[in-house]
Every structure is written in structure tokens, then in C-alpha cells.
Amino acid sequence: MFGKKNKKQEVQVDDRLRHIAFIMDGNGRWAQKRGMPREFGHSHGGDTFKKIGRYCQKIGIKYMTVYAFSTENWKRPQKEIDTLMKLLDDYIEDAFREMYEDNVRVKFVGNLSVFPESVREKMAKIEKETEQKPFTLNIAINYGGREEIVHACNKLIKEGKESITEEDVSASIYTAGQPDPDLIVRTGGDIRTSNFLLWQSAYAEYYFTKTLWPDFSERDVDAAVAEFYSRKRRYGGV
Ligand code: FPP
């Protein structure tokens, strides 16, 4: 079974669960169920993201990745894109700084070249300021797994490589230097990967729940963690 239990907190993970990733799905449906615009769901989803980030850190997770905006999300209505970008900008200005106090190392993963220079500078500044912190939080933004692999290969070509190894690709993807996710949680009921962490997820355990992201709670993390520890990871062996 997983980790130690004590009175103050329910679970503590160990080295088998260093990295957890979330596909934070269901914000739009959560809002629509309440007769509210989809943007309302994203705003509540942002609060859930902060709560779950704090909790993962508390139970001993070392790396957390969230899918905040995919390369396909640009197909959404402009108003919704604007809300998500505004939310990101607010987080860059404010919440990620609060997290700094909380020992969070912030890293933006994805093709950042589409963002205005001013935004990219702010992202780079936060990354630099937090780089020594022990809990890594990857914000996947304008992220696509295929784009990431192609980007890594092009980088290796530019470096003059004529043939490449798995290690080369691992060292050239956006999460280079980090352990692959052990557990990937998707909320919102759909059972698919949606181009998330394609390279890194080769041996990840998946946990799918119908719970919509804004309703996702610390107890839901406990359930996902318990499920993770009940599985036997064989990595292709027996
Ligand atoms: C998917 O739900 C969610 C997103 C595309 C955005 C996720 C962003 C947040 C939770 C805000 C957190 C912000 C930062 C900066 C980390 P959906 O809109 O596809 O929901 P639906 O499937 O119900 O339509």
C-alpha cells in the first residue's frame, strides 16, 4: 500500500510516484450545468488547479504537470481563448508568485514562440527565479505531444545529429531532465490522451474519472493515488 499515514494528512507518496500529470477536463460542462458561460468554469478550474497543486506538494509529489492549453485549443471561440489567456496572464502576474513562497519551481512546457515577447519574458523570469525550488510544476501551454516530438527532432537535426537515440529525444523534449509521469489523471469522463505527453507517457499509469475538473478534490487525488499503488507496473517485463 502507499505511503505513511498520520493524523495531519492522509497519504504520503514515495519514490514510485514522483510525477503526476492532470488533463483538467470538464470546465465547460461544469459551467453549462449551472447555466453559466464556459469561462466561468475555467475560472473555477483555476481555483481547483491551485488547490490540487498545494495538495500534491503536501503529500510528497515532486513533479506535477497540468494541461492548461493545447495546440488544438486555438480552434475554440475567440472569447474563450481570450479568457484562458487572461487567466494565464493573471497567474503569471500573481498566483505563480504566491507559489514561489510555497517552494514551487514553475516551468512552461509547449511551443511558447506564439506568445508575445512581453509574455515570454515574464515566463522566462519566473522560470529563472524559481529554478532552485524543490516542487516542479509544469504548465503545458500551447502544448501538443506530436509538436513536442517534432520540435525535439528538429533541434537534434540542428545540432548536427545524423541518427538519434531515445536518450537524445528524452533530452530534447520540453520536460528534459525530469522523470516521466508515473500517473496521468484525466477528469471529465473522456478516455483518451488528447496529444498529452505522448513521449513521456510510454509507461505511465492512467486514471480516468467522470468528475469534472472544478469539482475535483483532495479526496479524488487520494483515490487516484490509491489506485496507482494497487497496480503492478511491469514496464513490459513479467
Ligand atoms: C478543458 O475543459 C480545460 C481547458 C481547456 C483549460 C484548462 C485550464 C484551467 C483549468 C485553468 C488553469 C490555468 C492555468 C494557467 C494553469 P473543457 O473546456 O474542454 O471542458 P468541457 O470538456 O466540459 O467542454
PDB file of C-alpha atoms and ligand atoms in Angstrom:
ATOM      1  CA  MET A   1       0.000   0.000   0.000  1.00  0.00           C
ATOM      2  CA  PHE A   2       1.041   3.561  -0.427  1.00  0.00           C
ATOM      3  CA  GLY A   3       2.846   5.809   1.936  1.00  0.00           C
ATOM      4  CA  LYS A   4       2.645   6.549   5.584  1.00  0.00           C
ATOM      5  CA  LYS A   5      -0.494   7.867   7.188  1.00  0.00           C
ATOM      6  CA  ASN A   6      -0.568  10.282  10.055  1.00  0.00           C
ATOM      7  CA  LYS A   7      -3.170  12.397  11.772  1.00  0.00           C
ATOM      8  CA  LYS A   8      -2.430  15.594   9.876  1.00  0.00           C
ATOM      9  CA  GLN A   9      -2.505  14.237   6.361  1.00  0.00           C
ATOM     10  CA  GLU A  10      -3.918  11.122   4.851  1.00  0.00           C
ATOM     11  CA  VAL A  11      -1.277   9.910   2.429  1.00  0.00           C
ATOM     12  CA  GLN A  12       2.399  10.343   1.701  1.00  0.00           C
ATOM     13  CA  VAL A  13       3.717   9.069  -1.589  1.00  0.00           C
ATOM     14  CA  ASP A  14       7.159   7.557  -2.095  1.00  0.00           C
ATOM     15  CA  ASP A  15       9.638   7.394  -4.986  1.00  0.00           C
ATOM     16  CA  ARG A  16       7.325   5.196  -7.031  1.00  0.00           C
ATOM     17  CA  LEU A  17       5.097   8.232  -7.546  1.00  0.00           C
ATOM     18  CA  ARG A  18       7.288  11.218  -8.209  1.00  0.00           C
ATOM     19  CA  HIS A  19       5.410  12.774 -11.118  1.00  0.00           C
ATOM     20  CA  ILE A  20       1.668  13.209 -11.533  1.00  0.00           C
ATOM     21  CA  ALA A  21       0.022  14.874 -14.536  1.00  0.00           C
ATOM     22  CA  PHE A  22      -3.514  16.155 -14.989  1.00  0.00           C
ATOM     23  CA  ILE A  23      -5.758  16.616 -18.006  1.00  0.00           C
ATOM     24  CA  MET A  24      -8.060  19.155 -16.388  1.00  0.00           C
ATOM     25  CA  ASP A  25     -11.185  18.423 -18.438  1.00  0.00           C
ATOM     26  CA  GLY A  26     -14.796  19.366 -17.834  1.00  0.00           C
ATOM     27  CA  ASN A  27     -14.666  23.070 -17.036  1.00  0.00           C
ATOM     28  CA  GLY A  28     -17.092  23.979 -19.829  1.00  0.00           C
ATOM     29  CA  ARG A  29     -19.662  21.338 -18.878  1.00  0.00           C
ATOM     30  CA  TRP A  30     -19.395  22.276 -15.207  1.00  0.00           C
ATOM     31  CA  ALA A  31     -20.331  25.863 -16.065  1.00  0.00           C
ATOM     32  CA  GLN A  32     -23.054  24.920 -18.538  1.00  0.00           C
ATOM     33  CA  LYS A  33     -24.707  22.702 -15.907  1.00  0.00           C
ATOM     34  CA  ARG A  34     -25.025  25.863 -13.843  1.00  0.00           C
ATOM     35  CA  GLY A  35     -26.399  27.914 -16.736  1.00  0.00           C
ATOM     36  CA  MET A  36     -23.154  29.883 -16.851  1.00  0.00           C
ATOM     37  CA  PRO A  37     -20.740  30.613 -19.715  1.00  0.00           C
ATOM     38  CA  ARG A  38     -17.811  28.236 -20.203  1.00  0.00           C
ATOM     39  CA  GLU A  39     -15.405  30.941 -18.995  1.00  0.00           C
ATOM     40  CA  PHE A  40     -16.957  30.652 -15.530  1.00  0.00           C
ATOM     41  CA  GLY A  41     -15.845  27.000 -15.495  1.00  0.00           C
ATOM     42  CA  HIS A  42     -12.272  27.913 -16.407  1.00  0.00           C
ATOM     43  CA  SER A  43     -12.103  30.413 -13.611  1.00  0.00           C
ATOM     44  CA  HIS A  44     -13.258  27.779 -11.098  1.00  0.00           C
ATOM     45  CA  GLY A  45     -10.896  25.313 -12.764  1.00  0.00           C
ATOM     46  CA  GLY A  46      -8.090  27.716 -11.950  1.00  0.00           C
ATOM     47  CA  ASP A  47      -9.021  27.582  -8.255  1.00  0.00           C
ATOM     48  CA  THR A  48      -9.045  23.780  -8.385  1.00  0.00           C
ATOM     49  CA  PHE A  49      -5.631  23.820 -10.031  1.00  0.00           C
ATOM     50  CA  LYS A  50      -4.207  25.857  -7.127  1.00  0.00           C
ATOM     51  CA  LYS A  51      -5.842  23.617  -4.510  1.00  0.00           C
ATOM     52  CA  ILE A  52      -4.667  20.390  -6.146  1.00  0.00           C
ATOM     53  CA  GLY A  53      -1.155  21.776  -6.675  1.00  0.00           C
ATOM     54  CA  ARG A  54      -0.874  22.570  -2.986  1.00  0.00           C
ATOM     55  CA  TYR A  55      -2.176  19.140  -2.047  1.00  0.00           C
ATOM     56  CA  CYS A  56       0.153  17.227  -4.371  1.00  0.00           C
ATOM     57  CA  GLN A  57       3.080  19.072  -2.866  1.00  0.00           C
ATOM     58  CA  LYS A  58       1.828  18.277   0.625  1.00  0.00           C
ATOM     59  CA  ILE A  59       1.602  14.527   0.005  1.00  0.00           C
ATOM     60  CA  GLY A  60       5.136  14.379  -1.326  1.00  0.00           C
ATOM     61  CA  ILE A  61       4.781  14.535  -5.111  1.00  0.00           C
ATOM     62  CA  LYS A  62       7.894  16.144  -6.641  1.00  0.00           C
ATOM     63  CA  TYR A  63       6.681  16.926 -10.186  1.00  0.00           C
ATOM     64  CA  MET A  64       3.237  17.947 -11.378  1.00  0.00           C
ATOM     65  CA  THR A  65       2.202  18.734 -14.942  1.00  0.00           C
ATOM     66  CA  VAL A  66      -1.098  20.322 -15.964  1.00  0.00           C
ATOM     67  CA  TYR A  67      -2.569  20.613 -19.442  1.00  0.00           C
ATOM     68  CA  ALA A  68      -3.615  24.257 -19.453  1.00  0.00           C
ATOM     69  CA  PHE A  69      -3.908  24.907 -23.204  1.00  0.00           C
ATOM     70  CA  SER A  70      -3.319  22.568 -26.112  1.00  0.00           C
ATOM     71  CA  THR A  71      -2.142  23.331 -29.642  1.00  0.00           C
ATOM     72  CA  GLU A  72      -5.718  22.402 -30.681  1.00  0.00           C
ATOM     73  CA  ASN A  73      -7.445  24.768 -28.233  1.00  0.00           C
ATOM     74  CA  TRP A  74      -6.946  27.686 -30.665  1.00  0.00           C
ATOM     75  CA  LYS A  75      -9.992  26.265 -32.505  1.00  0.00           C
ATOM     76  CA  ARG A  76     -12.223  27.424 -29.651  1.00  0.00           C
ATOM     77  CA  PRO A  77     -14.314  30.623 -29.826  1.00  0.00           C
ATOM     78  CA  GLN A  78     -12.140  33.733 -29.528  1.00  0.00           C
ATOM     79  CA  LYS A  79     -13.916  34.820 -26.329  1.00  0.00           C
ATOM     80  CA  GLU A  80     -12.985  31.569 -24.601  1.00  0.00           C
ATOM     81  CA  ILE A  81      -9.376  31.756 -25.839  1.00  0.00           C
ATOM     82  CA  ASP A  82      -9.166  35.330 -24.532  1.00  0.00           C
ATOM     83  CA  THR A  83     -10.411  34.186 -21.107  1.00  0.00           C
ATOM     84  CA  LEU A  84      -7.862  31.385 -20.927  1.00  0.00           C
ATOM     85  CA  MET A  85      -5.042  33.741 -21.976  1.00  0.00           C
ATOM     86  CA  LYS A  86      -6.179  36.330 -19.441  1.00  0.00           C
ATOM     87  CA  LEU A  87      -6.244  33.630 -16.762  1.00  0.00           C
ATOM     88  CA  LEU A  88      -2.724  32.597 -17.716  1.00  0.00           C
ATOM     89  CA  ASP A  89      -1.562  36.200 -17.616  1.00  0.00           C
ATOM     90  CA  ASP A  90      -3.136  36.720 -14.169  1.00  0.00           C
ATOM     91  CA  TYR A  91      -1.406  33.573 -12.974  1.00  0.00           C
ATOM     92  CA  ILE A  92       1.903  34.781 -14.337  1.00  0.00           C
ATOM     93  CA  GLU A  93       1.418  38.109 -12.544  1.00  0.00           C
ATOM     94  CA  ASP A  94       0.083  36.740  -9.323  1.00  0.00           C
ATOM     95  CA  ALA A  95      -0.540  33.088  -8.458  1.00  0.00           C
ATOM     96  CA  PHE A  96       2.750  31.672  -9.691  1.00  0.00           C
ATOM     97  CA  ARG A  97       4.455  34.256  -7.498  1.00  0.00           C
ATOM     98  CA  GLU A  98       2.468  33.085  -4.483  1.00  0.00           C
ATOM     99  CA  MET A  99       3.611  29.591  -5.350  1.00  0.00           C
ATOM    100  CA  TYR A 100       7.194  30.789  -5.210  1.00  0.00           C
ATOM    101  CA  GLU A 101       6.718  31.272  -1.492  1.00  0.00           C
ATOM    102  CA  ASP A 102       5.468  27.699  -1.460  1.00  0.00           C
ATOM    103  CA  ASN A 103       8.672  26.233  -2.898  1.00  0.00           C
ATOM    104  CA  VAL A 104       7.320  25.776  -6.418  1.00  0.00           C
ATOM    105  CA  ARG A 105       9.547  25.687  -9.453  1.00  0.00           C
ATOM    106  CA  VAL A 106       7.422  26.862 -12.379  1.00  0.00           C
ATOM    107  CA  LYS A 107       8.174  25.630 -15.873  1.00  0.00           C
ATOM    108  CA  PHE A 108       6.215  26.365 -19.038  1.00  0.00           C
ATOM    109  CA  VAL A 109       6.175  23.472 -21.464  1.00  0.00           C
ATOM    110  CA  GLY A 110       4.978  23.839 -25.023  1.00  0.00           C
ATOM    111  CA  ASN A 111       5.686  25.905 -28.092  1.00  0.00           C
ATOM    112  CA  LEU A 112       5.991  29.299 -26.468  1.00  0.00           C
ATOM    113  CA  SER A 113       7.048  31.075 -29.670  1.00  0.00           C
ATOM    114  CA  VAL A 114       3.406  32.014 -30.405  1.00  0.00           C
ATOM    115  CA  PHE A 115       3.179  34.224 -27.329  1.00  0.00           C
ATOM    116  CA  PRO A 116       4.059  37.923 -27.419  1.00  0.00           C
ATOM    117  CA  GLU A 117       7.618  38.703 -26.370  1.00  0.00           C
ATOM    118  CA  SER A 118       6.445  40.518 -23.241  1.00  0.00           C
ATOM    119  CA  VAL A 119       4.637  37.353 -22.083  1.00  0.00           C
ATOM    120  CA  ARG A 120       7.593  35.141 -22.933  1.00  0.00           C
ATOM    121  CA  GLU A 121       9.892  37.411 -20.962  1.00  0.00           C
ATOM    122  CA  LYS A 122       7.620  37.146 -17.928  1.00  0.00           C
ATOM    123  CA  MET A 123       7.555  33.366 -18.262  1.00  0.00           C
ATOM    124  CA  ALA A 124      11.340  33.182 -18.543  1.00  0.00           C
ATOM    125  CA  LYS A 125      11.698  35.424 -15.494  1.00  0.00           C
ATOM    126  CA  ILE A 126       9.502  33.204 -13.321  1.00  0.00           C
ATOM    127  CA  GLU A 127      11.303  30.101 -14.520  1.00  0.00           C
ATOM    128  CA  LYS A 128      14.652  31.650 -13.659  1.00  0.00           C
ATOM    129  CA  GLU A 129      13.533  32.953 -10.263  1.00  0.00           C
ATOM    130  CA  THR A 130      12.087  29.609  -9.189  1.00  0.00           C
ATOM    131  CA  GLU A 131      14.605  27.218 -10.733  1.00  0.00           C
ATOM    132  CA  GLN A 132      16.074  26.077  -7.403  1.00  0.00           C
ATOM    133  CA  LYS A 133      12.726  25.215  -5.830  1.00  0.00           C
ATOM    134  CA  PRO A 134      12.028  21.584  -4.981  1.00  0.00           C
ATOM    135  CA  PHE A 135       8.458  21.057  -6.296  1.00  0.00           C
ATOM    136  CA  THR A 136       8.306  21.300 -10.095  1.00  0.00           C
ATOM    137  CA  LEU A 137       5.073  22.497 -11.663  1.00  0.00           C
ATOM    138  CA  ASN A 138       4.945  22.188 -15.452  1.00  0.00           C
ATOM    139  CA  ILE A 139       2.312  24.329 -17.122  1.00  0.00           C
ATOM    140  CA  ALA A 140       1.627  22.803 -20.541  1.00  0.00           C
ATOM    141  CA  ILE A 141       0.624  25.743 -22.681  1.00  0.00           C
ATOM    142  CA  ASN A 142       0.270  25.716 -26.461  1.00  0.00           C
ATOM    143  CA  TYR A 143       1.353  22.153 -25.874  1.00  0.00           C
ATOM    144  CA  GLY A 144       0.928  19.199 -28.231  1.00  0.00           C
ATOM    145  CA  GLY A 145       2.716  15.887 -27.823  1.00  0.00           C
ATOM    146  CA  ARG A 146       3.373  15.465 -31.528  1.00  0.00           C
ATOM    147  CA  GLU A 147       4.614  19.034 -31.850  1.00  0.00           C
ATOM    148  CA  GLU A 148       6.964  18.406 -28.925  1.00  0.00           C
ATOM    149  CA  ILE A 149       8.488  15.297 -30.551  1.00  0.00           C
ATOM    150  CA  VAL A 150       8.891  17.020 -33.926  1.00  0.00           C
ATOM    151  CA  HIS A 151      10.415  20.038 -32.184  1.00  0.00           C
ATOM    152  CA  ALA A 152      12.874  17.758 -30.367  1.00  0.00           C
ATOM    153  CA  CYS A 153      13.867  16.023 -33.622  1.00  0.00           C
ATOM    154  CA  ASN A 154      14.407  19.344 -35.406  1.00  0.00           C
ATOM    155  CA  LYS A 155      16.546  20.513 -32.509  1.00  0.00           C
ATOM    156  CA  LEU A 156      18.689  17.379 -32.847  1.00  0.00           C
ATOM    157  CA  ILE A 157      18.993  17.889 -36.619  1.00  0.00           C
ATOM    158  CA  LYS A 158      20.158  21.467 -35.999  1.00  0.00           C
ATOM    159  CA  GLU A 159      22.758  20.118 -33.582  1.00  0.00           C
ATOM    160  CA  GLY A 160      24.092  18.034 -36.476  1.00  0.00           C
ATOM    161  CA  LYS A 161      22.930  14.584 -35.366  1.00  0.00           C
ATOM    162  CA  GLU A 162      22.716  12.060 -38.205  1.00  0.00           C
ATOM    163  CA  SER A 163      20.984   9.375 -36.217  1.00  0.00           C
ATOM    164  CA  ILE A 164      19.270   9.731 -32.884  1.00  0.00           C
ATOM    165  CA  THR A 165      18.603   7.596 -29.827  1.00  0.00           C
ATOM    166  CA  GLU A 166      15.709   7.520 -27.361  1.00  0.00           C
ATOM    167  CA  GLU A 167      18.015   9.233 -24.871  1.00  0.00           C
ATOM    168  CA  ASP A 168      18.607  12.072 -27.378  1.00  0.00           C
ATOM    169  CA  VAL A 169      14.868  12.630 -27.766  1.00  0.00           C
ATOM    170  CA  SER A 170      14.276  12.468 -23.995  1.00  0.00           C
ATOM    171  CA  ALA A 171      16.994  15.078 -23.538  1.00  0.00           C
ATOM    172  CA  SER A 172      15.421  17.401 -26.135  1.00  0.00           C
ATOM    173  CA  ILE A 173      11.721  17.413 -25.176  1.00  0.00           C
ATOM    174  CA  TYR A 174      10.234  20.245 -23.114  1.00  0.00           C
ATOM    175  CA  THR A 175      10.412  18.248 -19.856  1.00  0.00           C
ATOM    176  CA  ALA A 176      14.063  17.220 -20.368  1.00  0.00           C
ATOM    177  CA  GLY A 177      15.818  16.324 -17.130  1.00  0.00           C
ATOM    178  CA  GLN A 178      12.598  15.391 -15.338  1.00  0.00           C
ATOM    179  CA  PRO A 179      11.283  11.910 -14.587  1.00  0.00           C
ATOM    180  CA  ASP A 180       8.431  10.771 -16.849  1.00  0.00           C
ATOM    181  CA  PRO A 181       4.951  10.957 -15.315  1.00  0.00           C
ATOM    182  CA  ASP A 182       4.115   7.904 -13.213  1.00  0.00           C
ATOM    183  CA  LEU A 183       0.421   8.698 -13.129  1.00  0.00           C
ATOM    184  CA  ILE A 184      -1.761  10.667 -15.553  1.00  0.00           C
ATOM    185  CA  VAL A 185      -5.200  11.665 -14.322  1.00  0.00           C
ATOM    186  CA  ARG A 186      -7.933  12.767 -16.691  1.00  0.00           C
ATOM    187  CA  THR A 187     -11.122  14.277 -15.312  1.00  0.00           C
ATOM    188  CA  GLY A 188     -14.372  14.856 -17.200  1.00  0.00           C
ATOM    189  CA  GLY A 189     -15.200  11.318 -18.311  1.00  0.00           C
ATOM    190  CA  ASP A 190     -13.416  11.008 -21.645  1.00  0.00           C
ATOM    191  CA  ILE A 191     -10.985   8.137 -22.057  1.00  0.00           C
ATOM    192  CA  ARG A 192      -8.299   9.424 -24.383  1.00  0.00           C
ATOM    193  CA  THR A 193      -4.882  11.050 -24.192  1.00  0.00           C
ATOM    194  CA  SER A 194      -5.584  14.093 -26.422  1.00  0.00           C
ATOM    195  CA  ASN A 195      -1.961  14.534 -27.533  1.00  0.00           C
ATOM    196  CA  PHE A 196      -0.741  14.995 -23.941  1.00  0.00           C
ATOM    197  CA  LEU A 197       2.806  13.904 -23.012  1.00  0.00           C
ATOM    198  CA  LEU A 198       2.952  11.359 -25.859  1.00  0.00           C
ATOM    199  CA  TRP A 199       6.649  10.609 -25.421  1.00  0.00           C
ATOM    200  CA  GLN A 200       6.703  10.752 -21.632  1.00  0.00           C
ATOM    201  CA  SER A 201       3.598   8.605 -21.092  1.00  0.00           C
ATOM    202  CA  ALA A 202       5.053   5.387 -22.529  1.00  0.00           C
ATOM    203  CA  TYR A 203       4.864   3.613 -19.148  1.00  0.00           C
ATOM    204  CA  ALA A 204       2.532   5.910 -17.233  1.00  0.00           C
ATOM    205  CA  GLU A 205      -0.474   4.576 -15.369  1.00  0.00           C
ATOM    206  CA  TYR A 206      -3.718   6.277 -16.392  1.00  0.00           C
ATOM    207  CA  TYR A 207      -6.583   7.148 -14.091  1.00  0.00           C
ATOM    208  CA  PHE A 208      -9.862   8.337 -15.595  1.00  0.00           C
ATOM    209  CA  THR A 209     -12.698   9.837 -13.605  1.00  0.00           C
ATOM    210  CA  LYS A 210     -16.073  11.270 -14.570  1.00  0.00           C
ATOM    211  CA  THR A 211     -15.647  14.051 -12.016  1.00  0.00           C
ATOM    212  CA  LEU A 212     -15.478  17.424 -13.761  1.00  0.00           C
ATOM    213  CA  TRP A 213     -12.255  19.334 -13.052  1.00  0.00           C
ATOM    214  CA  PRO A 214     -13.797  22.177 -10.985  1.00  0.00           C
ATOM    215  CA  ASP A 215     -15.284  19.507  -8.653  1.00  0.00           C
ATOM    216  CA  PHE A 216     -12.014  17.574  -8.359  1.00  0.00           C
ATOM    217  CA  SER A 217     -10.905  17.432  -4.728  1.00  0.00           C
ATOM    218  CA  GLU A 218      -8.077  16.286  -2.477  1.00  0.00           C
ATOM    219  CA  ARG A 219     -10.078  13.095  -1.824  1.00  0.00           C
ATOM    220  CA  ASP A 220     -10.121  12.430  -5.571  1.00  0.00           C
ATOM    221  CA  VAL A 221      -6.310  12.706  -5.566  1.00  0.00           C
ATOM    222  CA  ASP A 222      -6.255  10.163  -2.720  1.00  0.00           C
ATOM    223  CA  ALA A 223      -8.424   7.810  -4.790  1.00  0.00           C
ATOM    224  CA  ALA A 224      -6.159   8.149  -7.841  1.00  0.00           C
ATOM    225  CA  VAL A 225      -3.060   7.594  -5.701  1.00  0.00           C
ATOM    226  CA  ALA A 226      -4.609   4.509  -4.054  1.00  0.00           C
ATOM    227  CA  GLU A 227      -5.475   3.112  -7.482  1.00  0.00           C
ATOM    228  CA  PHE A 228      -1.914   3.782  -8.655  1.00  0.00           C
ATOM    229  CA  TYR A 229      -0.421   1.840  -5.744  1.00  0.00           C
ATOM    230  CA  SER A 230      -2.814  -1.065  -6.319  1.00  0.00           C
ATOM    231  CA  ARG A 231      -1.405  -1.611  -9.818  1.00  0.00           C
ATOM    232  CA  LYS A 232       1.672  -3.618 -10.676  1.00  0.00           C
ATOM    233  CA  ARG A 233       3.954  -1.779 -13.077  1.00  0.00           C
ATOM    234  CA  ARG A 234       5.855  -4.256 -15.226  1.00  0.00           C
ATOM    235  CA  TYR A 235       7.408  -1.971 -17.858  1.00  0.00           C
ATOM    236  CA  GLY A 236       6.988  -4.712 -20.433  1.00  0.00           C
ATOM    237  CA  GLY A 237       8.526  -7.376 -18.163  1.00  0.00           C
ATOM    238  CA  VAL A 238       6.714 -10.119 -16.258  1.00  0.00           C
TER     239      VAL A 238
HETATM  240  C1  FPP B   1     -10.650  21.635 -20.525  1.00  0.00           C
HETATM  241  O1  FPP B   1     -12.006  21.772 -20.167  1.00  0.00           O
HETATM  242  C2  FPP B   1      -9.877  22.682 -19.880  1.00  0.00           C
HETATM  243  C3  FPP B   1      -9.124  23.605 -20.543  1.00  0.00           C
HETATM  244  C4  FPP B   1      -9.001  23.649 -21.999  1.00  0.00           C
HETATM  245  C5  FPP B   1      -8.419  24.662 -19.793  1.00  0.00           C
HETATM  246  C6  FPP B   1      -7.776  24.247 -18.503  1.00  0.00           C
HETATM  247  C7  FPP B   1      -7.380  25.449 -17.754  1.00  0.00           C
HETATM  248  C8  FPP B   1      -7.607  25.670 -16.447  1.00  0.00           C
HETATM  249  C9  FPP B   1      -8.206  24.669 -15.542  1.00  0.00           C
HETATM  250  C10 FPP B   1      -7.190  26.934 -15.837  1.00  0.00           C
HETATM  251  C11 FPP B   1      -5.870  26.776 -15.114  1.00  0.00           C
HETATM  252  C12 FPP B   1      -4.983  27.797 -15.582  1.00  0.00           C
HETATM  253  C13 FPP B   1      -3.637  27.755 -15.528  1.00  0.00           C
HETATM  254  C14 FPP B   1      -2.905  28.919 -16.031  1.00  0.00           C
HETATM  255  C15 FPP B   1      -2.862  26.600 -15.051  1.00  0.00           C
HETATM  256  P1  FPP B   1     -13.073  21.976 -21.310  1.00  0.00           P
HETATM  257  O2  FPP B   1     -13.237  23.435 -21.541  1.00  0.00           O
HETATM  258  O3  FPP B   1     -12.667  21.209 -22.527  1.00  0.00           O
HETATM  259  O4  FPP B   1     -14.373  21.383 -20.669  1.00  0.00           O
HETATM  260  P2  FPP B   1     -15.534  20.590 -21.425  1.00  0.00           P
HETATM  261  O5  FPP B   1     -14.940  19.273 -21.887  1.00  0.00           O
HETATM  262  O6  FPP B   1     -16.564  20.411 -20.354  1.00  0.00           O
HETATM  263  O7  FPP B   1     -16.006  21.448 -22.552  1.00  0.00           O
END
